Amino acid sequence: MFIRRLPKFEYHAPTSVAEALDQLCLYAENARVFAGGTDLFVSMKKREVTPEHLVNLKGIKELKHIHYDDGKGLRIGGLVTIGDMERSEIIKGKFRTLWDAVKVMASPQIRNLGTIGGNLCSALPSADTAPPLIAMGASVKLTGSEGERTVLVEEFFKGPGESILEHDEILTEILIPSPPENSGGSYFKLMRRNAMDLAIVSAAAFLMMDDNKRLCHNARIALGTVSTMPIRASKAEKVVIKKEMDEDLAAEAGKVAAQEARPRSSIRASESYRREMVGVFAKRAIMDAYKRIIYDF
Ligand SMILES: Cc1cc2nc3c(=O)[nH]c(=O)nc-3n(C[C@H](O)[C@H](O)[C@H](O)COP(=O)(O)OP(=O)(O)OC[C@H]3O[C@@H](n4cnc5c(N)ncnc54)[C@H](O)[C@@H]3O)c2cc1C
């Protein structure tokens, strides 16, 4: 596979969502938006996509917010960079599952360019922000010329590189509900090395315990890189719900998650190794989430 110079394109730099949508409507299938360009420019250099018009979203200030409200939850603008999220005290403190993911993504340079919107819209099975967002019950707001719609992150993906995003829509915001009392989560990612690598397998768990922090009241488990898209492991969730949490229960849920996974072999890892690791990493995420609730960290 050859990496070449970027093909020729016409450049547009809107300063509002409305202006960007006008350009998407005007140039239709020949236009593509970008934010950090860390995914799109690589695809263009490989000639996987060759849009004639590139619409740079980075000048749209209204999509760069991180705003928390106790009742309404966390709102993250689609253009917020991975680095901004890593440096956010509110994400580190209250939305730790997501922080676990952003701190292990790529390198500082890529984190300062790449955005959460771009990570989701590339729709790769390995997108690191997807499993924590699915586990926390997050939604995305999609804004198009016809209006807005809000969709759960777990319903956003359709397949490798494919989502429900329409050509004339922009991902404008991510909405994460406030974590309930006695809840907590964790995300683990298996890589061949500890930086600049995509996940071989990843798992996020978000648990809600009862008042005594003994019985698991509710649970959401999500997996990355083990199917054609990030997925929810709903059978594994049922293993832990209404049970007292311990290592054995978490291991059993891990085994069920491994059965739910649909990994494939690639040059990076075999199907059987990936499946085995789903069990290990799902268990690890569940136990870590539980310990964070118990020890309040
Ligand atoms: C060296 C390297 C290491 C990497 N490591 C990781 C890693 O560890 N984990 C990981 O998950 N990813 C990794 N990536 C992939 C990439 O950096 C991330 O997915 C990043 O978050 C993409 O964001 P971006 O803003 O650069 O997207 P862009 O490249 O700008 O856009 C990506 C796609 O999304 C669309 N898009 C972007 N923003 C929007 C929006 N708001 N609304 C609608 N469509 C939009 C674009 O049209 C394009 O199709 C890595 C990339 C590189 C080059």
mmCIF file with all atom_site columns, C-alpha atoms and ligand atoms in Angstrom, residues 32-42 57-58 63 78-79 82 101 104-107 110-111 113-124 126-129 142 165 169-172 189 191 195-199, ligand 1:
data_model
loop_
_atom_site.group_PDB
_atom_site.id
_atom_site.type_symbol
_atom_site.label_atom_id
_atom_site.label_alt_id
_atom_site.label_comp_id
_atom_site.label_asym_id
_atom_site.label_entity_id
_atom_site.label_seq_id
_atom_site.pdbx_PDB_ins_code
_atom_site.Cartn_x
_atom_site.Cartn_y
_atom_site.Cartn_z
_atom_site.occupancy
_atom_site.B_iso_or_equiv
_atom_site.pdbx_formal_charge
_atom_site.auth_seq_id
_atom_site.auth_comp_id
_atom_site.auth_asym_id
_atom_site.auth_atom_id
_atom_site.pdbx_PDB_model_num
ATOM   1   C CA  . ARG A 1 32  ? -16.114 15.821 3.370  1.00 0.00 ? 32  ARG A CA  1
ATOM   2   C CA  . VAL A 1 33  ? -15.739 17.526 6.747  1.00 0.00 ? 33  VAL A CA  1
ATOM   3   C CA  . PHE A 1 34  ? -12.640 17.099 8.874  1.00 0.00 ? 34  PHE A CA  1
ATOM   4   C CA  . ALA A 1 35  ? -11.564 18.117 12.376 1.00 0.00 ? 35  ALA A CA  1
ATOM   5   C CA  . GLY A 1 36  ? -8.049  16.991 13.355 1.00 0.00 ? 36  GLY A CA  1
ATOM   6   C CA  . GLY A 1 37  ? -7.494  15.190 10.040 1.00 0.00 ? 37  GLY A CA  1
ATOM   7   C CA  . THR A 1 38  ? -5.578  12.401 11.826 1.00 0.00 ? 38  THR A CA  1
ATOM   8   C CA  . ASP A 1 39  ? -7.811  9.732  10.251 1.00 0.00 ? 39  ASP A CA  1
ATOM   9   C CA  . LEU A 1 40  ? -9.060  11.444 7.108  1.00 0.00 ? 40  LEU A CA  1
ATOM   10  C CA  . PHE A 1 41  ? -5.721  12.663 5.747  1.00 0.00 ? 41  PHE A CA  1
ATOM   11  C CA  . VAL A 1 42  ? -4.215  9.188  6.131  1.00 0.00 ? 42  VAL A CA  1
ATOM   12  C CA  . LEU A 1 57  ? -14.676 22.281 11.183 1.00 0.00 ? 57  LEU A CA  1
ATOM   13  C CA  . LYS A 1 58  ? -11.937 23.497 13.534 1.00 0.00 ? 58  LYS A CA  1
ATOM   14  C CA  . LEU A 1 63  ? -18.424 22.918 19.253 1.00 0.00 ? 63  LEU A CA  1
ATOM   15  C CA  . GLY A 1 78  ? -17.882 17.371 18.746 1.00 0.00 ? 78  GLY A CA  1
ATOM   16  C CA  . LEU A 1 79  ? -14.655 19.324 18.167 1.00 0.00 ? 79  LEU A CA  1
ATOM   17  C CA  . ILE A 1 82  ? -8.664  13.995 22.922 1.00 0.00 ? 82  ILE A CA  1
ATOM   18  C CA  . ALA A 1 101 ? -9.581  5.645  27.272 1.00 0.00 ? 101 ALA A CA  1
ATOM   19  C CA  . VAL A 1 104 ? -4.031  5.685  26.347 1.00 0.00 ? 104 VAL A CA  1
ATOM   20  C CA  . MET A 1 105 ? -4.846  6.935  22.857 1.00 0.00 ? 105 MET A CA  1
ATOM   21  C CA  . ALA A 1 106 ? -2.145  7.560  20.254 1.00 0.00 ? 106 ALA A CA  1
ATOM   22  C CA  . SER A 1 107 ? 0.547   10.109 21.254 1.00 0.00 ? 107 SER A CA  1
ATOM   23  C CA  . ILE A 1 110 ? -2.204  13.108 17.838 1.00 0.00 ? 110 ILE A CA  1
ATOM   24  C CA  . ARG A 1 111 ? -4.260  13.685 21.001 1.00 0.00 ? 111 ARG A CA  1
ATOM   25  C CA  . LEU A 1 113 ? -5.217  17.271 16.997 1.00 0.00 ? 113 LEU A CA  1
ATOM   26  C CA  . GLY A 1 114 ? -7.688  14.383 16.997 1.00 0.00 ? 114 GLY A CA  1
ATOM   27  C CA  . THR A 1 115 ? -11.223 14.990 18.253 1.00 0.00 ? 115 THR A CA  1
ATOM   28  C CA  . ILE A 1 116 ? -13.911 12.920 19.933 1.00 0.00 ? 116 ILE A CA  1
ATOM   29  C CA  . GLY A 1 117 ? -16.249 13.618 16.981 1.00 0.00 ? 117 GLY A CA  1
ATOM   30  C CA  . GLY A 1 118 ? -13.636 12.361 14.509 1.00 0.00 ? 118 GLY A CA  1
ATOM   31  C CA  . ASN A 1 119 ? -12.960 9.270  16.608 1.00 0.00 ? 119 ASN A CA  1
ATOM   32  C CA  . LEU A 1 120 ? -16.657 8.306  16.565 1.00 0.00 ? 120 LEU A CA  1
ATOM   33  C CA  . CYS A 1 121 ? -17.360 9.336  12.946 1.00 0.00 ? 121 CYS A CA  1
ATOM   34  C CA  . SER A 1 122 ? -14.432 7.282  11.598 1.00 0.00 ? 122 SER A CA  1
ATOM   35  C CA  . ALA A 1 123 ? -16.485 4.388  13.056 1.00 0.00 ? 123 ALA A CA  1
ATOM   36  C CA  . LEU A 1 124 ? -13.553 2.005  13.398 1.00 0.00 ? 124 LEU A CA  1
ATOM   37  C CA  . SER A 1 126 ? -11.000 0.028  17.549 1.00 0.00 ? 126 SER A CA  1
ATOM   38  C CA  . ALA A 1 127 ? -12.230 3.580  18.336 1.00 0.00 ? 127 ALA A CA  1
ATOM   39  C CA  . ASP A 1 128 ? -11.117 3.997  21.949 1.00 0.00 ? 128 ASP A CA  1
ATOM   40  C CA  . THR A 1 129 ? -13.807 6.454  23.038 1.00 0.00 ? 129 THR A CA  1
ATOM   41  C CA  . LEU A 1 142 ? -26.307 14.892 14.996 1.00 0.00 ? 142 LEU A CA  1
ATOM   42  C CA  . LEU A 1 165 ? -24.382 9.710  10.084 1.00 0.00 ? 165 LEU A CA  1
ATOM   43  C CA  . GLU A 1 169 ? -24.951 15.875 9.079  1.00 0.00 ? 169 GLU A CA  1
ATOM   44  C CA  . ILE A 1 170 ? -22.322 16.921 11.616 1.00 0.00 ? 170 ILE A CA  1
ATOM   45  C CA  . LEU A 1 171 ? -21.761 15.294 15.003 1.00 0.00 ? 171 LEU A CA  1
ATOM   46  C CA  . THR A 1 172 ? -22.159 18.358 17.197 1.00 0.00 ? 172 THR A CA  1
ATOM   47  C CA  . LYS A 1 189 ? -7.100  -1.709 26.309 1.00 0.00 ? 189 LYS A CA  1
ATOM   48  C CA  . MET A 1 191 ? -1.950  -3.099 22.873 1.00 0.00 ? 191 MET A CA  1
ATOM   49  C CA  . ALA A 1 195 ? 1.763   3.970  23.140 1.00 0.00 ? 195 ALA A CA  1
ATOM   50  C CA  . MET A 1 196 ? 0.801   4.814  19.555 1.00 0.00 ? 196 MET A CA  1
ATOM   51  C CA  . ASP A 1 197 ? -1.081  1.605  19.050 1.00 0.00 ? 197 ASP A CA  1
ATOM   52  C CA  . LEU A 1 198 ? -4.645  0.653  18.280 1.00 0.00 ? 198 LEU A CA  1
ATOM   53  C CA  . ALA A 1 199 ? -6.395  -1.812 20.574 1.00 0.00 ? 199 ALA A CA  1
HETATM 54  C C1  . LIG B 2 .   ? -0.418  7.617  14.704 1.00 0.00 ? 1   LIG B C1  1
HETATM 55  C C2  . LIG B 2 .   ? -1.871  7.490  15.027 1.00 0.00 ? 1   LIG B C2  1
HETATM 56  C C3  . LIG B 2 .   ? -2.250  6.861  16.191 1.00 0.00 ? 1   LIG B C3  1
HETATM 57  C C4  . LIG B 2 .   ? -3.612  6.715  16.507 1.00 0.00 ? 1   LIG B C4  1
HETATM 58  N N1  . LIG B 2 .   ? -3.962  6.071  17.673 1.00 0.00 ? 1   LIG B N1  1
HETATM 59  C C5  . LIG B 2 .   ? -5.255  5.915  17.984 1.00 0.00 ? 1   LIG B C5  1
HETATM 60  C C6  . LIG B 2 .   ? -5.641  5.242  19.192 1.00 0.00 ? 1   LIG B C6  1
HETATM 61  O O1  . LIG B 2 .   ? -4.802  4.820  20.002 1.00 0.00 ? 1   LIG B O1  1
HETATM 62  N N2  . LIG B 2 .   ? -6.965  5.065  19.420 1.00 0.00 ? 1   LIG B N2  1
HETATM 63  C C7  . LIG B 2 .   ? -7.930  5.497  18.554 1.00 0.00 ? 1   LIG B C7  1
HETATM 64  O O2  . LIG B 2 .   ? -9.113  5.300  18.829 1.00 0.00 ? 1   LIG B O2  1
HETATM 65  N N3  . LIG B 2 .   ? -7.603  6.173  17.422 1.00 0.00 ? 1   LIG B N3  1
HETATM 66  C C8  . LIG B 2 .   ? -6.300  6.379  17.112 1.00 0.00 ? 1   LIG B C8  1
HETATM 67  N N4  . LIG B 2 .   ? -5.948  7.044  15.952 1.00 0.00 ? 1   LIG B N4  1
HETATM 68  C C9  . LIG B 2 .   ? -7.004  7.503  15.044 1.00 0.00 ? 1   LIG B C9  1
HETATM 69  C C10 . LIG B 2 .   ? -7.385  9.010  15.188 1.00 0.00 ? 1   LIG B C10 1
HETATM 70  O O3  . LIG B 2 .   ? -6.329  9.781  15.661 1.00 0.00 ? 1   LIG B O3  1
HETATM 71  C C11 . LIG B 2 .   ? -8.603  9.213  16.085 1.00 0.00 ? 1   LIG B C11 1
HETATM 72  O O4  . LIG B 2 .   ? -9.679  8.444  15.594 1.00 0.00 ? 1   LIG B O4  1
HETATM 73  C C12 . LIG B 2 .   ? -9.035  10.694 16.164 1.00 0.00 ? 1   LIG B C12 1
HETATM 74  O O5  . LIG B 2 .   ? -9.861  10.879 17.283 1.00 0.00 ? 1   LIG B O5  1
HETATM 75  C C13 . LIG B 2 .   ? -9.744  11.165 14.893 1.00 0.00 ? 1   LIG B C13 1
HETATM 76  O O6  . LIG B 2 .   ? -10.155 12.503 15.075 1.00 0.00 ? 1   LIG B O6  1
HETATM 77  P P1  . LIG B 2 .   ? -9.909  13.620 13.983 1.00 0.00 ? 1   LIG B P1  1
HETATM 78  O O7  . LIG B 2 .   ? -10.530 14.858 14.503 1.00 0.00 ? 1   LIG B O7  1
HETATM 79  O O8  . LIG B 2 .   ? -8.478  13.689 13.607 1.00 0.00 ? 1   LIG B O8  1
HETATM 80  O O9  . LIG B 2 .   ? -10.761 13.013 12.759 1.00 0.00 ? 1   LIG B O9  1
HETATM 81  P P2  . LIG B 2 .   ? -10.667 13.426 11.220 1.00 0.00 ? 1   LIG B P2  1
HETATM 82  O O10 . LIG B 2 .   ? -9.530  12.697 10.581 1.00 0.00 ? 1   LIG B O10 1
HETATM 83  O O11 . LIG B 2 .   ? -10.715 14.900 11.058 1.00 0.00 ? 1   LIG B O11 1
HETATM 84  O O12 . LIG B 2 .   ? -12.040 12.831 10.693 1.00 0.00 ? 1   LIG B O12 1
HETATM 85  C C14 . LIG B 2 .   ? -12.284 11.448 10.732 1.00 0.00 ? 1   LIG B C14 1
HETATM 86  C C15 . LIG B 2 .   ? -13.630 11.149 10.064 1.00 0.00 ? 1   LIG B C15 1
HETATM 87  O O13 . LIG B 2 .   ? -14.711 11.687 10.806 1.00 0.00 ? 1   LIG B O13 1
HETATM 88  C C16 . LIG B 2 .   ? -15.414 12.687 10.067 1.00 0.00 ? 1   LIG B C16 1
HETATM 89  N N5  . LIG B 2 .   ? -15.674 13.748 11.028 1.00 0.00 ? 1   LIG B N5  1
HETATM 90  C C17 . LIG B 2 .   ? -14.766 14.336 11.864 1.00 0.00 ? 1   LIG B C17 1
HETATM 91  N N6  . LIG B 2 .   ? -15.384 15.150 12.721 1.00 0.00 ? 1   LIG B N6  1
HETATM 92  C C18 . LIG B 2 .   ? -16.702 15.087 12.420 1.00 0.00 ? 1   LIG B C18 1
HETATM 93  C C19 . LIG B 2 .   ? -17.874 15.709 12.968 1.00 0.00 ? 1   LIG B C19 1
HETATM 94  N N7  . LIG B 2 .   ? -17.824 16.521 14.044 1.00 0.00 ? 1   LIG B N7  1
HETATM 95  N N8  . LIG B 2 .   ? -19.073 15.426 12.412 1.00 0.00 ? 1   LIG B N8  1
HETATM 96  C C20 . LIG B 2 .   ? -19.161 14.576 11.347 1.00 0.00 ? 1   LIG B C20 1
HETATM 97  N N9  . LIG B 2 .   ? -18.096 13.946 10.797 1.00 0.00 ? 1   LIG B N9  1
HETATM 98  C C21 . LIG B 2 .   ? -16.890 14.196 11.345 1.00 0.00 ? 1   LIG B C21 1
HETATM 99  C C22 . LIG B 2 .   ? -14.531 13.052 8.896  1.00 0.00 ? 1   LIG B C22 1
HETATM 100 O O14 . LIG B 2 .   ? -15.273 13.410 7.751  1.00 0.00 ? 1   LIG B O14 1
HETATM 101 C C23 . LIG B 2 .   ? -13.771 11.757 8.663  1.00 0.00 ? 1   LIG B C23 1
HETATM 102 O O15 . LIG B 2 .   ? -14.557 10.867 7.912  1.00 0.00 ? 1   LIG B O15 1
HETATM 103 C C24 . LIG B 2 .   ? -4.609  7.211  15.622 1.00 0.00 ? 1   LIG B C24 1
HETATM 104 C C25 . LIG B 2 .   ? -4.207  7.871  14.453 1.00 0.00 ? 1   LIG B C25 1
HETATM 105 C C26 . LIG B 2 .   ? -2.872  8.020  14.149 1.00 0.00 ? 1   LIG B C26 1
HETATM 106 C C27 . LIG B 2 .   ? -2.486  8.735  12.882 1.00 0.00 ? 1   LIG B C27 1
#
